[in-house]
Coordinates of C-alpha atoms and ligand atoms in Angstrom, one line a residue:
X26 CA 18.8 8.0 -22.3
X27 CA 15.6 7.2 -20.3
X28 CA 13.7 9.7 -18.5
X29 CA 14.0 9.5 -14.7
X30 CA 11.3 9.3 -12.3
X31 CA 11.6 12.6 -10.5
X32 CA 11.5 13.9 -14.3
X33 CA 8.6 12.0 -14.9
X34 CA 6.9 13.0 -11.9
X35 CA 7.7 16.3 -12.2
X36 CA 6.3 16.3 -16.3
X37 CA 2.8 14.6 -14.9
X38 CA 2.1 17.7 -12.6
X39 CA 3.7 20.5 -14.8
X40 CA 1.3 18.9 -17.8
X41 CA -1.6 20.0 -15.1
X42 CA -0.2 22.4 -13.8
X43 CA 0.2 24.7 -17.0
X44 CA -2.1 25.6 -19.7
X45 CA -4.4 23.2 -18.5
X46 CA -4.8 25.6 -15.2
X47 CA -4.5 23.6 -12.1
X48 CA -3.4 24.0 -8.9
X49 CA -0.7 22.2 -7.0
X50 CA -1.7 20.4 -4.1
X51 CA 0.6 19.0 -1.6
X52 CA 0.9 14.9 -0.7
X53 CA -1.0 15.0 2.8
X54 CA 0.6 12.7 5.4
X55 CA 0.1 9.2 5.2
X56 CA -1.0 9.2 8.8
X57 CA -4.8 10.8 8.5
X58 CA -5.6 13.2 10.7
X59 CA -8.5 14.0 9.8
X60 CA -10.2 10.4 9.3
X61 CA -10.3 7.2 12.0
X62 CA -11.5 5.4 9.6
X63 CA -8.5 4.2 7.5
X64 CA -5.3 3.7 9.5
X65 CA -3.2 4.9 6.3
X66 CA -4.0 7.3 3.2
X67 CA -4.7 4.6 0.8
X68 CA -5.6 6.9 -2.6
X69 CA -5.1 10.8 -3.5
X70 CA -8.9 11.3 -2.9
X71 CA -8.7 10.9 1.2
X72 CA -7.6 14.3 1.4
X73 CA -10.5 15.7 -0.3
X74 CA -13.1 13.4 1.4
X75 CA -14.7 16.2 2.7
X76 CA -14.9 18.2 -0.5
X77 CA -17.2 15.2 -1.5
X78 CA -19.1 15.1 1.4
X79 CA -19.7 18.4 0.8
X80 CA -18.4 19.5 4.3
X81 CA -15.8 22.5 2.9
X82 CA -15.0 23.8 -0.1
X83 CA -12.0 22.6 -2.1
X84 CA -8.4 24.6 -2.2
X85 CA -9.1 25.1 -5.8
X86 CA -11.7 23.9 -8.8
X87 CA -8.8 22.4 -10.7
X88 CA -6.3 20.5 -8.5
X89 CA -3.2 17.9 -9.3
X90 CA -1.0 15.7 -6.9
X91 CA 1.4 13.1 -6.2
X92 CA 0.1 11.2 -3.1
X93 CA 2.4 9.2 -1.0
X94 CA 0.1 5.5 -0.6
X95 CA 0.2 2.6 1.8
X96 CA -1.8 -0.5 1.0
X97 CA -1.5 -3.1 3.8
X98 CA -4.8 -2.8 5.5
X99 CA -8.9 -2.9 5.6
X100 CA -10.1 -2.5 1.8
X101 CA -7.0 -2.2 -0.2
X102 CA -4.8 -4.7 1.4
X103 CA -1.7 -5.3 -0.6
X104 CA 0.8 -6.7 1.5
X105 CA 1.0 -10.3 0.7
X106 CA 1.5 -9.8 -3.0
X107 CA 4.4 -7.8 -2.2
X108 CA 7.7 -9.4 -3.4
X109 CA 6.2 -11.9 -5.1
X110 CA 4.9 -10.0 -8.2
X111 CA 6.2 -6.8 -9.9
X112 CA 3.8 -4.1 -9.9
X113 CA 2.2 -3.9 -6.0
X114 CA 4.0 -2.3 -3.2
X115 CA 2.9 -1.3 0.1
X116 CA 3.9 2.0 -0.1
X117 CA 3.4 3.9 -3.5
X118 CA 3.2 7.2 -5.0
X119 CA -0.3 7.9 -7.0
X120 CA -0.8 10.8 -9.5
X121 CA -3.6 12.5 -9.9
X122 CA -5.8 15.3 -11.2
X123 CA -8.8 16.5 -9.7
X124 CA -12.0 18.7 -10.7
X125 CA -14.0 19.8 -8.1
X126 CA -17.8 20.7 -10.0
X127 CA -15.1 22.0 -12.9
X128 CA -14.7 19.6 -16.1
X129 CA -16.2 16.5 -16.4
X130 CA -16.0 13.0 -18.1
X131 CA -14.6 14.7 -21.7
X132 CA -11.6 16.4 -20.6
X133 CA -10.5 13.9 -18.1
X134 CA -10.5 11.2 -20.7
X135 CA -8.8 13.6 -23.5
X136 CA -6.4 15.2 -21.0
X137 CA -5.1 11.8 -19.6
X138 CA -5.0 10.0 -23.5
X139 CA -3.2 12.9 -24.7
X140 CA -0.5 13.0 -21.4
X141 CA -0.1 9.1 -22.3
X142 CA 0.0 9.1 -25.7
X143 CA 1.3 12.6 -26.6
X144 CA 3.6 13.8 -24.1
X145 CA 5.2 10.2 -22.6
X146 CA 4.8 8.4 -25.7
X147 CA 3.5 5.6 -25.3
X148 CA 2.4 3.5 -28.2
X149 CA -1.3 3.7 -29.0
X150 CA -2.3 0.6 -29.7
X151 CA -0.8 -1.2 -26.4
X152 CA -3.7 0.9 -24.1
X153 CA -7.2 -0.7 -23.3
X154 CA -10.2 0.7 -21.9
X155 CA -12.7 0.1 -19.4
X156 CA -15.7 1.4 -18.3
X157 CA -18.6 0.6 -16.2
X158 CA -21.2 -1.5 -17.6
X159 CA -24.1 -1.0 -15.6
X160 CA -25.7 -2.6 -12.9
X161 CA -29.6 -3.3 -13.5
X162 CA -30.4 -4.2 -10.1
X163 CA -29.1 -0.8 -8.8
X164 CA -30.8 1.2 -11.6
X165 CA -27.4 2.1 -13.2
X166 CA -26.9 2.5 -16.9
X167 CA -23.6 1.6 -18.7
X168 CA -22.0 4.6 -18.7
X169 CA -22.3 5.2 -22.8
X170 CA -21.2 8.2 -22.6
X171 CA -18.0 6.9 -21.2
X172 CA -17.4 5.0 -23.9
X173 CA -18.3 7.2 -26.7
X174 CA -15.6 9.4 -25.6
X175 CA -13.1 6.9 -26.3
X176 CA -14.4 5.6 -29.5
X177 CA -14.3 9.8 -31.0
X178 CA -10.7 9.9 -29.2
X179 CA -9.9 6.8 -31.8
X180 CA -9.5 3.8 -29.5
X181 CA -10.5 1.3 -31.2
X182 CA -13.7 -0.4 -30.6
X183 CA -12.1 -4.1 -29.3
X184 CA -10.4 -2.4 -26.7
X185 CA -13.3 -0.5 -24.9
X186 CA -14.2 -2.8 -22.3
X187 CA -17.2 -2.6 -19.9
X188 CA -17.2 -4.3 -16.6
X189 CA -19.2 -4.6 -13.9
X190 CA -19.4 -2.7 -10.0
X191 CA -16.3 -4.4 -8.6
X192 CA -14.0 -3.3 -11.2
X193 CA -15.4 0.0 -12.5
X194 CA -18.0 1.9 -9.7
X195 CA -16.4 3.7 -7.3
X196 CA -17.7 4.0 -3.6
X197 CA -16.4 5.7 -0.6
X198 CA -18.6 3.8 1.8
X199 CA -21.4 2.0 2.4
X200 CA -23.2 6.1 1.5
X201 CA -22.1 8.7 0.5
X202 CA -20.5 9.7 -3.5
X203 CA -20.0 7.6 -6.0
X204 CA -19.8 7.2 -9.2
X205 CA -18.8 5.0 -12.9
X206 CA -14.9 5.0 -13.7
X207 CA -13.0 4.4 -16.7
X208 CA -9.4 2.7 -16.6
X209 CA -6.4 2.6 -18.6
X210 CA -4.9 -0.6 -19.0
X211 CA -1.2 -1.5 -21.1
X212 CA 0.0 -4.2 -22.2
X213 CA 4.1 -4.4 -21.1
X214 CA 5.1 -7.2 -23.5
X215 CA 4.3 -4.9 -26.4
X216 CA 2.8 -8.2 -28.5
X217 CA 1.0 -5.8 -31.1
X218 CA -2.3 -8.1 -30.9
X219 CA -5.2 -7.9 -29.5
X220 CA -4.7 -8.6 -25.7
X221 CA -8.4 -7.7 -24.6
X222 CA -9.1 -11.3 -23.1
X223 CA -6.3 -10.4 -20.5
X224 CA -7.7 -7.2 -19.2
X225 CA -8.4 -7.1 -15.6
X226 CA -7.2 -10.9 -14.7
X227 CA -4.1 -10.2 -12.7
X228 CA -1.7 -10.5 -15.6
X229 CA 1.5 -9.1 -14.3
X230 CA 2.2 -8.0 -18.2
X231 CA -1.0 -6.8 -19.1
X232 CA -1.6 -4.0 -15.5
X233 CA -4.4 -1.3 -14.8
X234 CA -1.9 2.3 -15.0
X235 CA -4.8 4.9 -14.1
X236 CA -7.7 5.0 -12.8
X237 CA -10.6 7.8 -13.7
X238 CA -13.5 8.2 -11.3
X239 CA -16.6 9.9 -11.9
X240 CA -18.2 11.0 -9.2
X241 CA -21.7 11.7 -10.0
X242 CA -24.0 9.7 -7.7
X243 CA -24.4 9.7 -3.6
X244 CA -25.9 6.4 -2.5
X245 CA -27.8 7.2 0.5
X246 CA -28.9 5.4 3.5
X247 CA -31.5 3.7 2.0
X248 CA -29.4 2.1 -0.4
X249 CA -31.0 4.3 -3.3
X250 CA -28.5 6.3 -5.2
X251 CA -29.0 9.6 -6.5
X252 CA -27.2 12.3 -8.6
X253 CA -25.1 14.5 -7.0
X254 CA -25.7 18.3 -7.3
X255 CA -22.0 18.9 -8.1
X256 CA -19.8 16.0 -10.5
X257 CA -16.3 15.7 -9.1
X258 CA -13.5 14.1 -11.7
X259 CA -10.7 12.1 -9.3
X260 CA -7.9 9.9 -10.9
X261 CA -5.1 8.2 -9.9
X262 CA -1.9 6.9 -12.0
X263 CA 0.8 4.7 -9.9
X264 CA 3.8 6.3 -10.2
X265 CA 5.9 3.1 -10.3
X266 CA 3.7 1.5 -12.9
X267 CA 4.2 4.9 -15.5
X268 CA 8.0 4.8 -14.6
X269 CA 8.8 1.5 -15.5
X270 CA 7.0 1.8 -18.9
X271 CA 8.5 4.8 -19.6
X272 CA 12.1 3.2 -18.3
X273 CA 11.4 0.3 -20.3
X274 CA 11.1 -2.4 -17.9
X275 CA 9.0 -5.2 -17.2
X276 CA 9.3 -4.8 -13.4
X277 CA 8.9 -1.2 -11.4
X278 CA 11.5 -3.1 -9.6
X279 CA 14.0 -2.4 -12.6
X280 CA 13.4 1.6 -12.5
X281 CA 15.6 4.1 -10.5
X282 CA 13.3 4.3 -7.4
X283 CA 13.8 0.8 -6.9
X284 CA 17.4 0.4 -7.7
X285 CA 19.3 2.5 -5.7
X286 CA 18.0 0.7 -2.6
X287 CA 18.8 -2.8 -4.2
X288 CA 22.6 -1.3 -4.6
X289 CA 22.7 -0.3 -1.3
X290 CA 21.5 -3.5 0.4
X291 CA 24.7 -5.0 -2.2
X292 CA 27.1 -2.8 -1.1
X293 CA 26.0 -3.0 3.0
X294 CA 25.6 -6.7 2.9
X295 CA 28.3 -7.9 0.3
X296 CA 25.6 -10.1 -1.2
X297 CA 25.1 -11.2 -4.4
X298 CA 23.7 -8.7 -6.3
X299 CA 19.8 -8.8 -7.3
X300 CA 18.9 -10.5 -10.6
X301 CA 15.3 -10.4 -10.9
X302 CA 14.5 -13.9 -10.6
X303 CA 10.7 -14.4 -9.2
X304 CA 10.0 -17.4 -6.6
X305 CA 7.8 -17.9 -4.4
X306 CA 9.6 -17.9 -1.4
X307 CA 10.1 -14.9 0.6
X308 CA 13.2 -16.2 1.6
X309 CA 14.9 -16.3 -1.7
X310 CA 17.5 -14.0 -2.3
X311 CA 15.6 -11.9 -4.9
X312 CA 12.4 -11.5 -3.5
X313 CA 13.9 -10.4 0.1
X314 CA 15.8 -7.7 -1.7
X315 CA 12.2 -6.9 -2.9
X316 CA 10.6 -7.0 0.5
X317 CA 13.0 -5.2 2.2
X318 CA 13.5 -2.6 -0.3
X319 CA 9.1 -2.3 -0.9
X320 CA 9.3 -2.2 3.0
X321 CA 12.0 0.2 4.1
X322 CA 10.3 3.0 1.9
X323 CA 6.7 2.2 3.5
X324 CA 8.3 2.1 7.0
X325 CA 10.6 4.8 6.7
X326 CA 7.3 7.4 5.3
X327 CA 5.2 6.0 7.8
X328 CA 7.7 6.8 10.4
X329 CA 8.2 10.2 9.1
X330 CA 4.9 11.3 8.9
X331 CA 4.4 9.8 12.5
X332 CA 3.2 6.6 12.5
X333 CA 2.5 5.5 16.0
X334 CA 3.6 1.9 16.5
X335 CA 1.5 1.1 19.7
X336 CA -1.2 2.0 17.9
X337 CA -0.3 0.4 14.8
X338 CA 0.1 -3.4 15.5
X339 CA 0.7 -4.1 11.6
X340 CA 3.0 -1.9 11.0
X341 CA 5.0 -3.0 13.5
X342 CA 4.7 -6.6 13.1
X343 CA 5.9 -5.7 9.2
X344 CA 8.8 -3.9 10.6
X345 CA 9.8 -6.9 12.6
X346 CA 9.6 -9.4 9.5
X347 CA 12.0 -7.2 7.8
X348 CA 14.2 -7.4 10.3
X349 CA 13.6 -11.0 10.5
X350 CA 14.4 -11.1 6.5
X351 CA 17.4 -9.1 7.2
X352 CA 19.0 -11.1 9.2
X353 CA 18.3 -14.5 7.8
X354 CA 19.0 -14.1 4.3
X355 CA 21.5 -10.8 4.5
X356 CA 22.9 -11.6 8.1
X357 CA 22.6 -8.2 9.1
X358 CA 20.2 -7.1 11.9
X359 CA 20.6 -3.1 10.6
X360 CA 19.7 -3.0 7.3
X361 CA 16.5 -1.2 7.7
X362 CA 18.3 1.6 9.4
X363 CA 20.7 1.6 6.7
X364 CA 18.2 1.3 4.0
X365 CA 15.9 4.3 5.7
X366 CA 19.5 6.9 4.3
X367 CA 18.8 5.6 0.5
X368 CA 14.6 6.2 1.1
X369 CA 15.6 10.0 2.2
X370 CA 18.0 10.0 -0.6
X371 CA 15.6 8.8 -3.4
X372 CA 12.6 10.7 -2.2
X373 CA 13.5 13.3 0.0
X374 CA 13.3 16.4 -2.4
X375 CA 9.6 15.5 -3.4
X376 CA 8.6 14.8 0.2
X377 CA 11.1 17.1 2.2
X378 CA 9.9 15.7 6.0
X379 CA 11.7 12.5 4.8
X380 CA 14.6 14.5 5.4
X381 CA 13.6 16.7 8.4
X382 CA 12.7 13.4 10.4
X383 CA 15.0 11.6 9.4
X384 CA 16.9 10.9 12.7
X385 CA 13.8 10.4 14.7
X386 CA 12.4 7.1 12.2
X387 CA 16.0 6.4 12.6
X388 CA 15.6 6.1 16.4
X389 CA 12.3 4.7 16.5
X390 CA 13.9 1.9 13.8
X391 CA 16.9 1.3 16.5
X392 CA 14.9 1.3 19.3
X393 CA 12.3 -1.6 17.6
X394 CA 15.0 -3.4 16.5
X395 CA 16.4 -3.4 20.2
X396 CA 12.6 -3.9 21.7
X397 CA 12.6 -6.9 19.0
X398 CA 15.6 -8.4 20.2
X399 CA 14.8 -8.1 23.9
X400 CA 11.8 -10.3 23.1
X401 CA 13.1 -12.8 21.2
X402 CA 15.2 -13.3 24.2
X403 CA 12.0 -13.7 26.4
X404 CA 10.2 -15.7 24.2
X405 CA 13.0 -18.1 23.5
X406 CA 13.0 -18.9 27.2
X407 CA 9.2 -19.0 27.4
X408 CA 9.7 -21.7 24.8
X409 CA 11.8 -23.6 26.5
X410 CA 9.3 -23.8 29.5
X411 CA 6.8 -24.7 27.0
X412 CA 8.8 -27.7 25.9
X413 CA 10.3 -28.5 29.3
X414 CA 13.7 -28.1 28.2
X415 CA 16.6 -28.6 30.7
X416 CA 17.3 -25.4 32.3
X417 CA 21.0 -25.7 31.5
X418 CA 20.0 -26.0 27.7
X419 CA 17.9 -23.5 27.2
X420 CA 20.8 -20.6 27.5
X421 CA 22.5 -22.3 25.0
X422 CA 19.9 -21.8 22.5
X423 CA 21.2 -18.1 21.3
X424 CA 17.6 -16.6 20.5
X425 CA 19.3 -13.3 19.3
X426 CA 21.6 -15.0 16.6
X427 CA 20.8 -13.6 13.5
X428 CA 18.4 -16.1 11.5
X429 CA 16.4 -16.7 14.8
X430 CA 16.2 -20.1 14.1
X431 CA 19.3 -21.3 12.7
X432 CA 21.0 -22.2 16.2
X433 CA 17.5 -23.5 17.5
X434 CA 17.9 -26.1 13.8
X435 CA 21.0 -26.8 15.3
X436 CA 20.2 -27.9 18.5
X437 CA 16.9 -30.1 17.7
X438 CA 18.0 -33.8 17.5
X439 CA 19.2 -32.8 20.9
X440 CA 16.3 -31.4 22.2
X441 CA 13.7 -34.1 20.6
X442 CA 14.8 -36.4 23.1
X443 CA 13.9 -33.9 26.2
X444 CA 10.6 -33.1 25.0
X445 CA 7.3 -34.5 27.5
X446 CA 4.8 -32.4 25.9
X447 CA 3.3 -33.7 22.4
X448 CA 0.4 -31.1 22.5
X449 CA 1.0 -27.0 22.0
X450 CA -2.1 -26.1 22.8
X451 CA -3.9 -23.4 21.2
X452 CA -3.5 -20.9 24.1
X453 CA -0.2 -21.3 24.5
X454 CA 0.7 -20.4 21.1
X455 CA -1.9 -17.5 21.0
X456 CA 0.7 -16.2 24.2
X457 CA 4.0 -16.8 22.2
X458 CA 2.1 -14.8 19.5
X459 CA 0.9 -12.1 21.4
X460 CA 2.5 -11.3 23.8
X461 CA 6.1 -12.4 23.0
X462 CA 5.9 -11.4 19.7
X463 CA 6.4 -14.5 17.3
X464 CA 5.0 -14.4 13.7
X465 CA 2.5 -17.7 13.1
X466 CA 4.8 -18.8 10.5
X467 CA 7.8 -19.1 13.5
X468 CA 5.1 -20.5 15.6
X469 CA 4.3 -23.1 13.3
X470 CA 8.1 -24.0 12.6
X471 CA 8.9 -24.5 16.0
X472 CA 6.3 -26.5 16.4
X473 CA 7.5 -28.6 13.4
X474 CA 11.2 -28.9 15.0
X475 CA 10.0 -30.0 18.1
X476 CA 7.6 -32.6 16.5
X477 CA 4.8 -31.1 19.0
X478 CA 1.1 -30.9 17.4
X479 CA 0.2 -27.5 17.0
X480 CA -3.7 -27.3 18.5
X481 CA -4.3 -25.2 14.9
X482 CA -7.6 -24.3 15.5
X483 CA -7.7 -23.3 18.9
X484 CA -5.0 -21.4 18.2
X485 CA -6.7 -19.4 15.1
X486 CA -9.8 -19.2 17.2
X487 CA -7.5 -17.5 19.7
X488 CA -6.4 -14.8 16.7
X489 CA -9.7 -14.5 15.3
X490 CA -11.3 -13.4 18.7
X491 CA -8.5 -10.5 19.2
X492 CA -9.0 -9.6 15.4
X493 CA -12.7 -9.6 16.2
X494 CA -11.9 -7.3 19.3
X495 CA -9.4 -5.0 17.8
X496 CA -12.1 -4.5 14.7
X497 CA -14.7 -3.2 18.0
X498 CA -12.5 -1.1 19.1
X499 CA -12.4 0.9 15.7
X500 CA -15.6 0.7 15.1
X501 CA -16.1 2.2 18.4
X502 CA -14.0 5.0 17.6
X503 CA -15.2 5.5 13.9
X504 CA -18.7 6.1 15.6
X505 CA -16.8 8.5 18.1
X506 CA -15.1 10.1 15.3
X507 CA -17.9 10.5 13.0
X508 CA -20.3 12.0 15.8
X509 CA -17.6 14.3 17.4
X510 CA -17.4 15.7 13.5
X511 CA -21.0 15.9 13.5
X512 CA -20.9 17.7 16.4
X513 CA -18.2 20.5 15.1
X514 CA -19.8 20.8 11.6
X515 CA -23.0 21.7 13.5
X516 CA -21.3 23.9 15.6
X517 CA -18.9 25.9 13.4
X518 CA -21.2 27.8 10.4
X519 CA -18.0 28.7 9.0
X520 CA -15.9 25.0 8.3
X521 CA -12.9 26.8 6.8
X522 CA -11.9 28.3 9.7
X523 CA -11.9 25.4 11.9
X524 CA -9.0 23.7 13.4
X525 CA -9.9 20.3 12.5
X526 CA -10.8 21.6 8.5
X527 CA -7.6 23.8 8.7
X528 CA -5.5 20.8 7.9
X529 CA -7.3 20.3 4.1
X530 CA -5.2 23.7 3.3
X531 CA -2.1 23.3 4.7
X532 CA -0.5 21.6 1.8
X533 CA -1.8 24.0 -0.7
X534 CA 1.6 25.6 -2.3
X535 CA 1.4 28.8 -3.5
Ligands
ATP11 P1 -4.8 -3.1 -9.0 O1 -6.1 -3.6 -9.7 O2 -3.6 -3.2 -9.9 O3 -4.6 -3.7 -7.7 P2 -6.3 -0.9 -8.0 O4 -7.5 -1.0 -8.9 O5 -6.4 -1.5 -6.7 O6 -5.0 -1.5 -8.8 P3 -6.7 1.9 -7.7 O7 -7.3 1.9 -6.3 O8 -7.6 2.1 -8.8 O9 -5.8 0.6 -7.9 O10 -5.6 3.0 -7.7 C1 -5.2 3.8 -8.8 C2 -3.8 3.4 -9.4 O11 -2.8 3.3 -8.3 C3 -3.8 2.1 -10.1 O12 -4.3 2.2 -11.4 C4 -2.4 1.7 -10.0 O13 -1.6 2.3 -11.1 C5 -1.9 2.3 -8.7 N1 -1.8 1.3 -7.7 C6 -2.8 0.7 -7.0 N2 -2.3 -0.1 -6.0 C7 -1.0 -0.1 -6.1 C8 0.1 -0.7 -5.4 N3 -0.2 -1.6 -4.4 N4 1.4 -0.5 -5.8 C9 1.6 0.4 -6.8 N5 0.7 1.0 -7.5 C10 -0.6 0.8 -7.2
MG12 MG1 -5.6 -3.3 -5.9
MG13 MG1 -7.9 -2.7 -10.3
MG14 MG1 -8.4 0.5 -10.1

């Protein structure tokens, strides 16, 4: 019998937790309060940012985790591979261990092998290495040292890679730490040769499972970078990734985190039940019970941690495209609602406030749905303006029927006929898309079923000028942010204490 997930999870951190001494830290929200930088908690280390930055002291020298991740935005932006491939999801959960100025690059390396190979099992010779090989132009060595470490753990030599900054140096900004990492790569299809030549190319069977950063280094404003008076150690393992080689599948889709919400989306829907075909097409069957089952544990832990949609455009716009694949491929406008019960379910004993807030996401879900709707309804008629549609005909047009577009299909052959416009012009689109709503892909289709020529690039000019403005806007507050914590840090001799600080120890369990 395989091991489950909340077993698995639950051996990562006990492996840190006990003779190897440290201390439990709890996931922080995925919401940061502390940081305007990043509109989601992207990796374990945000939490400890201002350990790094040397702003407070850590809760503890040795330090483990499971952090609840969302990828859809800014530097790691994950969304678009999601459903298509089977190993990236917008919301994840990473391990990790941490040492604060404690051990360095020997243990990390020997305590992570040993986990892998030791305590889960896996099979030696289906792990590859990587570590940094230097950059000349910034003065870096290839970190050796690194590498030696593997060789006298007994990797053998073909399967310690270097590679350069993108894949293995670590930065938190444009300044501030940095460092080398090493990464542990496995090979799912178990082949038993040697699969270096795949390492780091985006096979979907050959996938980067942790990640070891060194940070040693602080690049400062000058560009120059420096060592740091104090090296940090900070890894992260996807959860998903471990699980489904420890489950024995090829997907993280196959595992028991993922399952249970594929069964109930069968059971609420009555459809035909998932069989792990890949297309790409998010409107195939498989990959929407992918996108809505990835999606319904993003949305309901960003909900429950008190994600604000008015202030979070994406998130919203993701929560109306699963609502959109909901209802055109499961004919069911509540799935998400239905779907946030299995998320509490699956995850609610590691991350308890999935259970506390459950009702509110629940009403926030209800009322978007309902907000969505009303919309739909308004834009459908601001359409039919558009196209100078008959009054008469554009009530008939049911904008709320599930599949959005099936009864407008329906009606085009009709329509065609009635239609004096041959232009959308760009602005006109940019409304439907901001203001009513619409997704550019149901821009562009109406367009398509009305034969009307979609004016594409005013229309992208349009989106890239409120891109352009919205990225302003959080630069503006970044600089707010970063001055007003300026201003506190200069003021308060004693960090700890502070409010703001406060929050770094609030998930420390005793
Ligand atoms: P990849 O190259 O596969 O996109 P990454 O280099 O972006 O991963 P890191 O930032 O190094 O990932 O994060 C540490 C670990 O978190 C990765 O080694 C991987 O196991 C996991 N991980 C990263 N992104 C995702 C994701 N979108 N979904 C699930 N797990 C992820
Ligand atoms: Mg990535
Ligand atoms: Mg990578
Ligand atoms: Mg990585």
């Amino acid at each position: 019998i395989k091991k489950s997930a909340k077993l698995i999870r639950n051996e990562f951190l006990d492996y840190f937790k006990g003779s190897l001494g440290h201390t439990f830290v709890r996931s922080s929200p995925v919401t940061p309060l502390n940081d305007q930088t990043i509109a989601f908690v992207n990796a374990g280390m945000n939490q400890f940012k201002g350990v790094f930055l040397n702003y407070h002291d850590p809760p503890a020298t040795k330090v483990t985790n499971s952090q609840k991740c969302i990828r859809i935005s800014g530097k790691h932006n994950d969304l678009d591979v999601v459903g298509n491939d089977t190993y990236h999801h917008t919301f994840f959960e990473m391990l990790g261990n941490w040492s604060f100025g404690d051990y360095f690059k020997k243990e990390a390396c020997l305590y992570a092998w040993d986990l892998l190979t030791k305590h889960y099992g896996l099979k030696k010779d289906l792990l590859y290495i990587t570590y940094f090989g230097g950059n000349e132009q910034l003065g870096l060595e290839p970190d050796l040292e690194c590498k030696d470490i593997w060789l006298s753990i007994g990797v053998a030599k073909d399967k310690v890679l270097p590679f350069n900054m993108k894949d293995n140096f670590w930065e938190m900004g444009v300044n501030g730490p940095c460092g080398p990492c090493t990464e542990i790569h496995i090979d799912h299809r178990r082949r038993g040769s040697n699969q270096s030549m795949r390492v780091n190319k985006g096979y979907a069977d050959l996938t980067e499972l942790w990640n070891i950063v060194f940070i040693q280094y602080e690049r400062l404003a000058n560009g120059t970078i420096v060592p740091l008076p104090k090296y940090h150690v900070d890894t992260g393992m996807g959860l998903e990734r471990l699980v489904a080689l420890l489950q024995e599948k090829t997907s993280n889709y196959d595992t028991d985190l993922f399952q249970p919400l594929f069964k109930a989306i069968q059971k609420y829907t009555k459809a035909p039940e998932y069989k792990g075909e890949f297309f790409n097409d998010e409107y195939n069957l498989d990959s929407a019970y992918r996108i809505l089952a990835d999606h319904s544990r993003m949305i309901t832990v960003a909900l429950a941690d008190g994600a604000v949609l008015e202030k979070n455009n994406k998130l919203r716009k993701i929560i109306r495209k699963a609502i959109d694949v909901g209802e055109r491929v499961f004919k069911k406008e509540n799935i998400l609602l239905e779907l946030s019960y299995a998320v509490a379910d699956n995850l609610g004993d590691v991350y308890p406030e999935l259970q506390t807030n459950l009702k509110k996401v629940q009403k926030i879900i209800e009322f978007e749905k309902e907000l969505f709707k009303r919309l739909r309804v308004t834009s459908g008629k601001e359409w039919n303006k558009i196209v100078e549609i008959r009054p008469e005909l554009a009530s008939v047009t049911d904008w709320t029927a599930p599949g959005l577009l099936s009864g407008y299909k329906y009606l085009q052959n009709t329509l065609k006929n009635l239609i004096t416009t041959k232009t959308l012009p760009g602005n006109v689109a940019f409304k439907l898309y901001d203001t009513y709503g619409l997704s550019e892909e149901t821009i562009n289709e109406l367009a398509e079923i009305e034969s009307l020529n979609l004016d594409t690039e005013a229309f992208q000019n349009e989106l890239q000028n409120i891109k352009y403005q919205s990225k302003i806007g959080l630069n503006r507050k970044c600089q707010m942010h970063i001055k007003g914590s300026i201003d506190l840090l200069e003021k308060s001799h004693i960090p700890k204490t502070d409010d703001t600080l406060k929050y770094e120890y609030v998930f420390v369990e005793n």
